[in-house]
């Protein structure tokens, strides 16, 4: 993994790092890369179904989808993974119409065990096919009502630790179980996250780069309140969605001085959004930082063929160019155009390739960055009172039928 940036904050680091060290005793996601994943691999060996359907929403699905989306075209996976995560009836029916429900394992994921969207969809699945211990497994907290349901029906369950928040849970059973079942190497996933963990906590490369970036983002949050992730691969579309939840739900808070804080995440895809959002970046209001994410090796050699098109001969210079090289040159051109204006904070992350360790390292890096930003902002990254208030209102309306 390579990295470069054009900002250079100079604030002292030690107090924030000590706070993160202390937080490790309370917040469980930090240590997830160090776990033994044997229980997930062992369970995965016994799964016979060809279709795996994850029922969940938000932190229960976004991280898993990000990894699956990134890797599924580079791996020879023996099973297909689907996600039911919205109460949109058209989405539910369209996703299920091509799934053989009699050859499906359902993984129901809810940290609280009472997520309305998840239980609503699960009830619908019950109406379509017989659900029992042979085709359903549960991932939840050890004392949730969903765990009670699983126990009552003899279903296998895996625990989400109470000190691991949903949006930080991708390297727990939430992500590792379904990914292991479909054939993704979860040892390599944890290896990538562990590399970042060790580098940061041993004060090597990731320590300096993450603290510097977090300090800059917070110090200049009133000037550059919008943080754009510009991912140059369609396979990173899932990562962008995950980042938006992680950043928005963690950093939109009221601080210890009762001041409203927040950094606004935007995830876009190159080169598609070069033809839309890049115009806003280059000539629009100076309220955005930009992180460009490149993939060093696509492991794909598809080329532009030397087809002669009458009247378009002036573009023959692209003949025989690999598409993977073209997209990276497009990324480089975007980076250069941003740096040329000289007043847009921009950094570049180049990940190694289409492999488990690469996407896991990127995601764990962003988890650490989120925690660091929260420390600098004097907010709690791990609660979500704004979301909970909406849930309470919805529950009251549904109970009263209004």
Short mmCIF file of C-alpha atoms in Angstrom, two decimals:
data_model
loop_
_atom_site.label_atom_id
_atom_site.label_comp_id
_atom_site.label_asym_id
_atom_site.label_seq_id
_atom_site.Cartn_x
_atom_site.Cartn_y
_atom_site.Cartn_z
CA UNK A 1 0.00 0.00 0.00
CA UNK A 2 1.35 3.43 -0.96
CA UNK A 3 0.27 6.83 0.30
CA UNK A 4 0.95 10.51 -0.36
CA UNK A 5 -0.68 13.79 0.66
CA UNK A 6 -0.43 17.55 0.31
CA UNK A 7 -1.25 18.63 3.87
CA UNK A 8 1.08 18.75 6.86
CA UNK A 9 -0.45 19.53 10.27
CA UNK A 10 2.05 20.08 13.10
CA UNK A 11 0.07 19.61 16.35
CA UNK A 12 1.48 17.33 19.08
CA UNK A 13 0.34 13.70 18.96
CA UNK A 14 0.96 12.04 22.32
CA UNK A 15 -2.20 12.87 24.27
CA UNK A 16 -4.52 11.65 21.51
CA UNK A 17 -2.55 8.44 21.08
CA UNK A 18 -2.71 7.80 24.84
CA UNK A 19 -6.49 8.32 24.69
CA UNK A 20 -6.75 5.73 21.93
CA UNK A 21 -4.61 3.31 23.96
CA UNK A 22 -6.96 3.75 26.93
CA UNK A 23 -10.00 3.35 24.69
CA UNK A 24 -8.83 -0.11 23.61
CA UNK A 25 -9.89 -1.36 27.03
CA UNK A 26 -13.48 -0.29 26.37
CA UNK A 27 -14.04 -0.44 22.60
CA UNK A 28 -13.86 -3.90 21.10
CA UNK A 29 -13.25 -3.26 17.39
CA UNK A 30 -9.59 -2.39 17.94
CA UNK A 31 -8.68 -5.98 18.81
CA UNK A 32 -10.79 -7.79 16.19
CA UNK A 33 -7.84 -8.21 13.76
CA UNK A 34 -6.04 -10.24 16.45
CA UNK A 35 -8.76 -12.87 16.90
CA UNK A 36 -8.75 -16.54 15.94
CA UNK A 37 -11.42 -16.98 13.20
CA UNK A 38 -11.53 -20.79 13.44
CA UNK A 39 -15.17 -20.94 14.60
CA UNK A 40 -16.35 -19.22 11.43
CA UNK A 41 -14.23 -21.38 9.13
CA UNK A 42 -15.40 -24.53 10.87
CA UNK A 43 -19.06 -23.59 10.52
CA UNK A 44 -18.53 -22.61 6.88
CA UNK A 45 -17.27 -26.11 6.04
CA UNK A 46 -20.66 -27.60 6.88
CA UNK A 47 -22.82 -25.23 4.84
CA UNK A 48 -24.28 -27.10 1.86
CA UNK A 49 -26.60 -24.43 0.43
CA UNK A 50 -25.50 -22.58 -2.69
CA UNK A 51 -27.23 -19.30 -1.82
CA UNK A 52 -26.44 -17.24 1.26
CA UNK A 53 -28.91 -14.48 2.15
CA UNK A 54 -27.91 -11.96 4.79
CA UNK A 55 -30.86 -10.23 6.44
CA UNK A 56 -29.80 -7.02 8.16
CA UNK A 57 -29.31 -3.31 7.70
CA UNK A 58 -26.63 -0.65 8.18
CA UNK A 59 -23.65 -1.94 10.11
CA UNK A 60 -24.98 -5.48 9.81
CA UNK A 61 -24.53 -5.52 6.04
CA UNK A 62 -22.55 -2.57 4.65
CA UNK A 63 -19.08 -3.77 5.63
CA UNK A 64 -19.69 -7.30 4.40
CA UNK A 65 -21.11 -5.97 1.14
CA UNK A 66 -18.07 -3.71 0.70
CA UNK A 67 -15.68 -6.66 0.91
CA UNK A 68 -17.83 -8.99 -1.18
CA UNK A 69 -18.35 -6.35 -3.88
CA UNK A 70 -14.60 -5.71 -4.03
CA UNK A 71 -13.56 -9.36 -4.28
CA UNK A 72 -16.33 -11.37 -5.90
CA UNK A 73 -15.11 -10.99 -9.49
CA UNK A 74 -11.53 -11.91 -8.56
CA UNK A 75 -12.33 -15.10 -6.68
CA UNK A 76 -13.77 -18.44 -7.72
CA UNK A 77 -16.54 -18.43 -5.14
CA UNK A 78 -18.70 -21.52 -4.81
CA UNK A 79 -21.71 -19.75 -3.32
CA UNK A 80 -23.63 -16.54 -4.04
CA UNK A 81 -24.19 -13.90 -1.40
CA UNK A 82 -27.31 -11.71 -1.30
CA UNK A 83 -28.32 -8.90 1.03
CA UNK A 84 -31.85 -8.09 2.17
CA UNK A 85 -31.49 -4.75 3.92
CA UNK A 86 -34.38 -2.48 2.98
CA UNK A 87 -38.12 -2.52 3.52
CA UNK A 88 -38.66 -1.39 -0.08
CA UNK A 89 -41.06 -4.11 -1.31
CA UNK A 90 -39.82 -3.92 -4.89
CA UNK A 91 -36.22 -4.46 -3.78
CA UNK A 92 -37.21 -7.44 -1.64
CA UNK A 93 -39.16 -9.16 -4.41
CA UNK A 94 -36.61 -8.43 -7.13
CA UNK A 95 -33.73 -9.87 -5.09
CA UNK A 96 -35.63 -13.01 -4.15
CA UNK A 97 -37.11 -13.82 -7.54
CA UNK A 98 -33.89 -15.45 -8.79
CA UNK A 99 -32.98 -17.18 -5.51
CA UNK A 100 -33.89 -20.80 -4.88
CA UNK A 101 -35.14 -20.40 -1.32
CA UNK A 102 -35.00 -24.15 -0.78
CA UNK A 103 -31.24 -24.04 -1.41
CA UNK A 104 -30.54 -21.02 0.79
CA UNK A 105 -28.94 -20.38 4.16
CA UNK A 106 -30.39 -17.31 5.86
CA UNK A 107 -28.09 -15.31 8.15
CA UNK A 108 -30.12 -12.97 10.34
CA UNK A 109 -27.93 -10.19 11.75
CA UNK A 110 -29.05 -7.64 14.33
CA UNK A 111 -26.89 -6.43 17.19
CA UNK A 112 -29.87 -5.41 19.30
CA UNK A 113 -31.95 -8.32 18.05
CA UNK A 114 -34.99 -6.10 17.56
CA UNK A 115 -34.16 -4.07 14.43
CA UNK A 116 -37.52 -3.41 12.77
CA UNK A 117 -36.25 -3.64 9.19
CA UNK A 118 -34.47 -6.94 9.85
CA UNK A 119 -37.31 -8.61 11.73
CA UNK A 120 -39.88 -7.39 9.17
CA UNK A 121 -37.96 -9.01 6.33
CA UNK A 122 -37.37 -12.15 8.39
CA UNK A 123 -41.10 -12.47 9.00
CA UNK A 124 -41.68 -12.24 5.25
CA UNK A 125 -39.10 -14.95 4.58
CA UNK A 126 -40.93 -17.13 7.09
CA UNK A 127 -44.05 -16.82 4.94
CA UNK A 128 -42.20 -18.09 1.88
CA UNK A 129 -40.19 -21.01 3.18
CA UNK A 130 -39.93 -23.16 6.28
CA UNK A 131 -37.23 -21.73 8.58
CA UNK A 132 -35.40 -23.97 11.02
CA UNK A 133 -31.95 -24.76 12.39
CA UNK A 134 -30.93 -26.33 9.08
CA UNK A 135 -31.30 -23.19 6.97
CA UNK A 136 -30.95 -20.30 9.42
CA UNK A 137 -28.18 -18.92 11.65
CA UNK A 138 -28.30 -15.83 13.85
CA UNK A 139 -25.68 -13.18 14.62
CA UNK A 140 -26.57 -10.95 17.58
CA UNK A 141 -25.67 -9.98 21.15
CA UNK A 142 -25.59 -12.84 23.65
CA UNK A 143 -28.64 -11.63 25.58
CA UNK A 144 -30.85 -10.24 22.80
CA UNK A 145 -34.39 -11.35 22.02
CA UNK A 146 -33.15 -12.65 18.68
CA UNK A 147 -30.71 -14.90 20.58
CA UNK A 148 -33.65 -16.11 22.69
CA UNK A 149 -35.51 -16.94 19.48
CA UNK A 150 -32.52 -18.82 18.09
CA UNK A 151 -32.08 -20.85 21.27
CA UNK A 152 -35.76 -21.71 21.40
CA UNK A 153 -35.55 -23.09 17.87
CA UNK A 154 -32.24 -24.88 18.24
CA UNK A 155 -30.51 -22.52 15.80
CA UNK A 156 -26.80 -21.86 15.73
CA UNK A 157 -25.90 -18.33 16.83
CA UNK A 158 -22.75 -16.22 16.81
CA UNK A 159 -22.12 -13.32 19.15
CA UNK A 160 -21.57 -9.65 18.42
CA UNK A 161 -19.68 -8.31 21.46
CA UNK A 162 -21.50 -5.51 23.25
CA UNK A 163 -18.46 -3.26 22.98
CA UNK A 164 -18.34 -3.55 19.17
CA UNK A 165 -20.66 -1.09 17.46
CA UNK A 166 -22.48 -2.16 14.31
CA UNK A 167 -20.61 0.14 11.93
CA UNK A 168 -17.30 -1.08 13.39
CA UNK A 169 -18.29 -4.76 13.31
CA UNK A 170 -17.16 -5.97 9.87
CA UNK A 171 -14.26 -7.97 11.33
CA UNK A 172 -16.53 -9.72 13.83
CA UNK A 173 -19.01 -12.53 13.11
CA UNK A 174 -21.07 -9.92 11.23
CA UNK A 175 -18.64 -10.01 8.31
CA UNK A 176 -16.40 -12.99 8.86
CA UNK A 177 -19.18 -15.59 9.01
CA UNK A 178 -20.93 -14.89 5.67
CA UNK A 179 -17.64 -14.14 3.91
CA UNK A 180 -16.09 -17.40 5.10
CA UNK A 181 -19.16 -19.33 3.96
CA UNK A 182 -18.97 -18.02 0.38
CA UNK A 183 -15.25 -18.82 0.15
CA UNK A 184 -13.43 -15.59 0.91
CA UNK A 185 -10.18 -16.05 2.85
CA UNK A 186 -10.94 -14.49 6.21
CA UNK A 187 -7.43 -15.23 7.49
CA UNK A 188 -6.12 -12.87 4.82
CA UNK A 189 -8.78 -10.31 5.72
CA UNK A 190 -7.60 -10.27 9.31
CA UNK A 191 -3.99 -10.25 8.14
CA UNK A 192 -4.58 -6.99 6.26
CA UNK A 193 -6.34 -5.35 9.20
CA UNK A 194 -3.68 -6.63 11.60
CA UNK A 195 -0.92 -5.06 9.49
CA UNK A 196 -2.53 -1.63 9.92
CA UNK A 197 -3.21 -2.30 13.62
CA UNK A 198 0.42 -3.18 14.34
CA UNK A 199 1.79 -0.32 12.27
CA UNK A 200 -0.40 2.22 14.06
CA UNK A 201 -0.01 0.98 17.62
CA UNK A 202 3.75 0.46 17.19
CA UNK A 203 3.99 4.05 15.90
CA UNK A 204 5.17 3.15 12.44
CA UNK A 205 3.89 4.41 9.06
CA UNK A 206 0.16 4.31 9.75
CA UNK A 207 0.57 6.11 13.08
CA UNK A 208 2.00 9.27 11.55
CA UNK A 209 -0.21 9.35 8.49
CA UNK A 210 -3.48 8.75 10.36
CA UNK A 211 -2.82 11.19 13.18
CA UNK A 212 -1.68 13.86 10.74
CA UNK A 213 -4.76 13.40 8.59
CA UNK A 214 -7.18 13.35 11.52
CA UNK A 215 -5.63 16.48 13.00
CA UNK A 216 -5.87 18.31 9.71
CA UNK A 217 -9.50 17.32 9.10
CA UNK A 218 -10.55 18.48 12.56
CA UNK A 219 -8.38 21.61 12.69
CA UNK A 220 -9.84 22.79 9.39
CA UNK A 221 -13.34 21.34 9.81
CA UNK A 222 -14.99 24.75 9.60
CA UNK A 223 -13.24 25.53 6.31
CA UNK A 224 -13.34 22.04 4.75
CA UNK A 225 -16.43 20.40 6.15
CA UNK A 226 -17.07 18.02 3.23
CA UNK A 227 -14.82 14.97 2.87
CA UNK A 228 -14.92 13.38 -0.57
CA UNK A 229 -13.67 9.84 -1.17
CA UNK A 230 -13.01 9.50 -4.92
CA UNK A 231 -12.60 5.77 -5.55
CA UNK A 232 -11.15 4.76 -8.92
CA UNK A 233 -12.74 1.34 -9.21
CA UNK A 234 -16.39 0.37 -9.46
CA UNK A 235 -15.58 -2.43 -7.04
CA UNK A 236 -15.13 0.19 -4.32
CA UNK A 237 -18.76 1.28 -4.57
CA UNK A 238 -19.56 -0.83 -1.51
CA UNK A 239 -16.63 0.66 0.39
CA UNK A 240 -17.95 4.15 -0.36
CA UNK A 241 -21.36 3.27 1.12
CA UNK A 242 -19.73 1.78 4.20
CA UNK A 243 -17.52 4.85 4.64
CA UNK A 244 -20.53 7.17 4.46
CA UNK A 245 -22.23 5.33 7.32
CA UNK A 246 -19.04 5.06 9.38
CA UNK A 247 -18.17 8.75 8.98
CA UNK A 248 -21.66 10.22 9.22
CA UNK A 249 -22.99 8.18 12.13
CA UNK A 250 -19.76 8.42 14.11
CA UNK A 251 -18.84 12.09 13.65
CA UNK A 252 -22.17 13.92 13.48
CA UNK A 253 -22.46 14.60 17.22
CA UNK A 254 -22.73 17.21 19.96
CA UNK A 255 -19.38 17.67 21.74
CA UNK A 256 -18.59 18.15 25.45
CA UNK A 257 -19.27 21.89 25.08
CA UNK A 258 -22.74 21.26 23.59
CA UNK A 259 -21.47 22.43 20.20
CA UNK A 260 -22.72 20.61 17.11
CA UNK A 261 -19.91 18.86 15.26
CA UNK A 262 -19.73 16.87 12.06
CA UNK A 263 -17.84 16.08 8.91
CA UNK A 264 -19.91 15.33 5.81
CA UNK A 265 -18.91 12.19 3.84
CA UNK A 266 -19.34 11.88 0.09
CA UNK A 267 -18.36 8.78 -1.87
CA UNK A 268 -17.93 8.97 -5.65
CA UNK A 269 -16.56 6.64 -8.32
CA UNK A 270 -13.98 7.42 -10.98
CA UNK A 271 -13.90 7.90 -13.85
CA UNK A 272 -17.71 8.20 -13.90
CA UNK A 273 -17.83 11.18 -11.57
CA UNK A 274 -15.04 12.98 -13.36
CA UNK A 275 -17.87 14.02 -15.67
CA UNK A 276 -19.97 15.49 -12.87
CA UNK A 277 -18.62 16.00 -9.37
CA UNK A 278 -15.06 16.89 -10.40
CA UNK A 279 -16.36 20.16 -11.84
CA UNK A 280 -17.76 21.04 -8.40
CA UNK A 281 -14.45 20.13 -6.76
CA UNK A 282 -12.27 22.16 -9.10
CA UNK A 283 -14.35 25.31 -9.54
CA UNK A 284 -16.90 25.08 -6.76
CA UNK A 285 -16.81 26.32 -3.19
CA UNK A 286 -13.63 25.51 -1.27
CA UNK A 287 -15.28 23.43 1.44
CA UNK A 288 -14.03 19.96 0.43
CA UNK A 289 -11.10 17.68 1.09
CA UNK A 290 -10.50 14.90 -1.44
CA UNK A 291 -9.11 11.43 -0.88
CA UNK A 292 -8.41 9.60 -4.13
CA UNK A 293 -8.25 5.81 -3.81
CA UNK A 294 -6.41 3.93 -6.55
CA UNK A 295 -6.00 0.20 -7.12
CA UNK A 296 -2.45 -0.68 -8.09
CA UNK A 297 -3.18 -4.02 -9.72
CA UNK A 298 -6.56 -5.01 -11.15
CA UNK A 299 -5.24 -8.45 -12.21
CA UNK A 300 -7.03 -7.88 -15.50
CA UNK A 301 -5.43 -7.29 -18.88
CA UNK A 302 -8.45 -6.32 -20.96
CA UNK A 303 -7.25 -3.99 -23.72
CA UNK A 304 -8.72 -1.36 -25.99
CA UNK A 305 -8.59 -3.08 -29.41
CA UNK A 306 -7.04 -1.24 -32.40
CA UNK A 307 -10.39 -0.92 -34.15
CA UNK A 308 -10.36 1.79 -36.81
CA UNK A 309 -13.31 4.18 -36.55
CA UNK A 310 -13.72 6.55 -39.46
CA UNK A 311 -13.54 10.14 -38.34
CA UNK A 312 -12.09 9.22 -34.94
CA UNK A 313 -8.52 8.51 -36.02
CA UNK A 314 -7.19 11.19 -33.69
CA UNK A 315 -7.99 8.88 -30.76
CA UNK A 316 -5.91 5.98 -32.08
CA UNK A 317 -3.32 6.72 -29.38
CA UNK A 318 -5.47 4.69 -26.96
CA UNK A 319 -5.17 1.51 -29.06
CA UNK A 320 -3.83 -1.54 -27.20
CA UNK A 321 -3.91 0.29 -23.87
CA UNK A 322 -5.10 -1.87 -20.97
CA UNK A 323 -8.25 -0.55 -19.32
CA UNK A 324 -6.62 -0.93 -15.91
CA UNK A 325 -3.83 1.40 -16.99
CA UNK A 326 -6.32 3.82 -18.48
CA UNK A 327 -8.34 4.11 -15.26
CA UNK A 328 -5.19 4.73 -13.23
CA UNK A 329 -4.04 7.39 -15.68
CA UNK A 330 -7.46 8.98 -15.32
CA UNK A 331 -6.99 8.97 -11.55
CA UNK A 332 -3.55 10.54 -11.92
CA UNK A 333 -4.98 13.24 -14.17
CA UNK A 334 -7.65 14.02 -11.58
CA UNK A 335 -5.05 14.20 -8.81
CA UNK A 336 -2.86 16.53 -10.87
CA UNK A 337 -5.79 18.77 -11.76
CA UNK A 338 -6.70 19.08 -8.06
CA UNK A 339 -3.13 19.77 -6.98
CA UNK A 340 -2.66 22.33 -9.75
CA UNK A 341 -5.25 24.68 -8.24
CA UNK A 342 -3.20 24.55 -5.04
CA UNK A 343 -5.99 25.22 -2.54
CA UNK A 344 -7.83 21.88 -2.25
CA UNK A 345 -6.55 19.46 0.44
CA UNK A 346 -5.92 16.14 -1.32
CA UNK A 347 -4.40 12.83 -0.35
CA UNK A 348 -3.96 9.63 -2.34
CA UNK A 349 -4.26 6.04 -1.10
CA UNK A 350 -3.02 3.34 -3.46
CA UNK A 351 -4.11 -0.13 -2.40
CA UNK A 352 -2.19 -3.19 -3.50
CA UNK A 353 -4.71 -5.11 -5.55
CA UNK A 354 -7.88 -7.17 -5.69
CA UNK A 355 -7.17 -9.26 -2.60
CA UNK A 356 -8.55 -9.74 0.90
CA UNK A 357 -5.70 -8.08 2.75
CA UNK A 358 -5.89 -4.92 0.62
CA UNK A 359 -9.57 -4.13 1.22
CA UNK A 360 -9.34 -5.10 4.90
CA UNK A 361 -6.35 -2.81 5.44
CA UNK A 362 -8.23 0.08 3.84
CA UNK A 363 -11.31 -0.47 5.99
CA UNK A 364 -9.41 -0.82 9.26
CA UNK A 365 -7.47 2.34 8.39
CA UNK A 366 -10.76 4.22 8.07
CA UNK A 367 -12.03 2.82 11.35
CA UNK A 368 -8.92 4.16 13.09
CA UNK A 369 -9.19 7.49 11.29
CA UNK A 370 -12.79 7.83 12.46
CA UNK A 371 -11.84 7.16 16.07
CA UNK A 372 -8.99 9.68 15.91
CA UNK A 373 -11.20 12.40 14.43
CA UNK A 374 -13.74 11.80 17.18
CA UNK A 375 -11.06 12.22 19.85
CA UNK A 376 -9.93 15.52 18.37
CA UNK A 377 -13.56 16.69 18.23
CA UNK A 378 -14.31 15.64 21.84
CA UNK A 379 -17.25 13.48 20.82
CA UNK A 380 -18.31 9.86 21.29
CA UNK A 381 -17.77 8.02 18.00
CA UNK A 382 -19.68 4.95 19.14
CA UNK A 383 -23.18 6.13 19.99
CA UNK A 384 -25.94 7.36 17.65
CA UNK A 385 -28.62 9.22 19.61
CA UNK A 386 -29.86 10.93 16.46
CA UNK A 387 -30.64 7.56 14.87
CA UNK A 388 -32.16 6.18 18.06
CA UNK A 389 -34.60 9.09 18.32
CA UNK A 390 -35.98 8.23 14.89
CA UNK A 391 -36.35 4.58 15.87
CA UNK A 392 -38.36 5.54 18.95
CA UNK A 393 -40.70 7.74 16.90
CA UNK A 394 -41.21 4.95 14.35
CA UNK A 395 -42.01 2.42 17.07
CA UNK A 396 -44.56 4.72 18.67
CA UNK A 397 -46.25 5.39 15.34
CA UNK A 398 -46.43 1.70 14.47
CA UNK A 399 -47.83 0.76 17.88
CA UNK A 400 -50.46 3.50 17.67
CA UNK A 401 -51.07 2.72 13.97
CA UNK A 402 -50.64 6.36 12.92
#
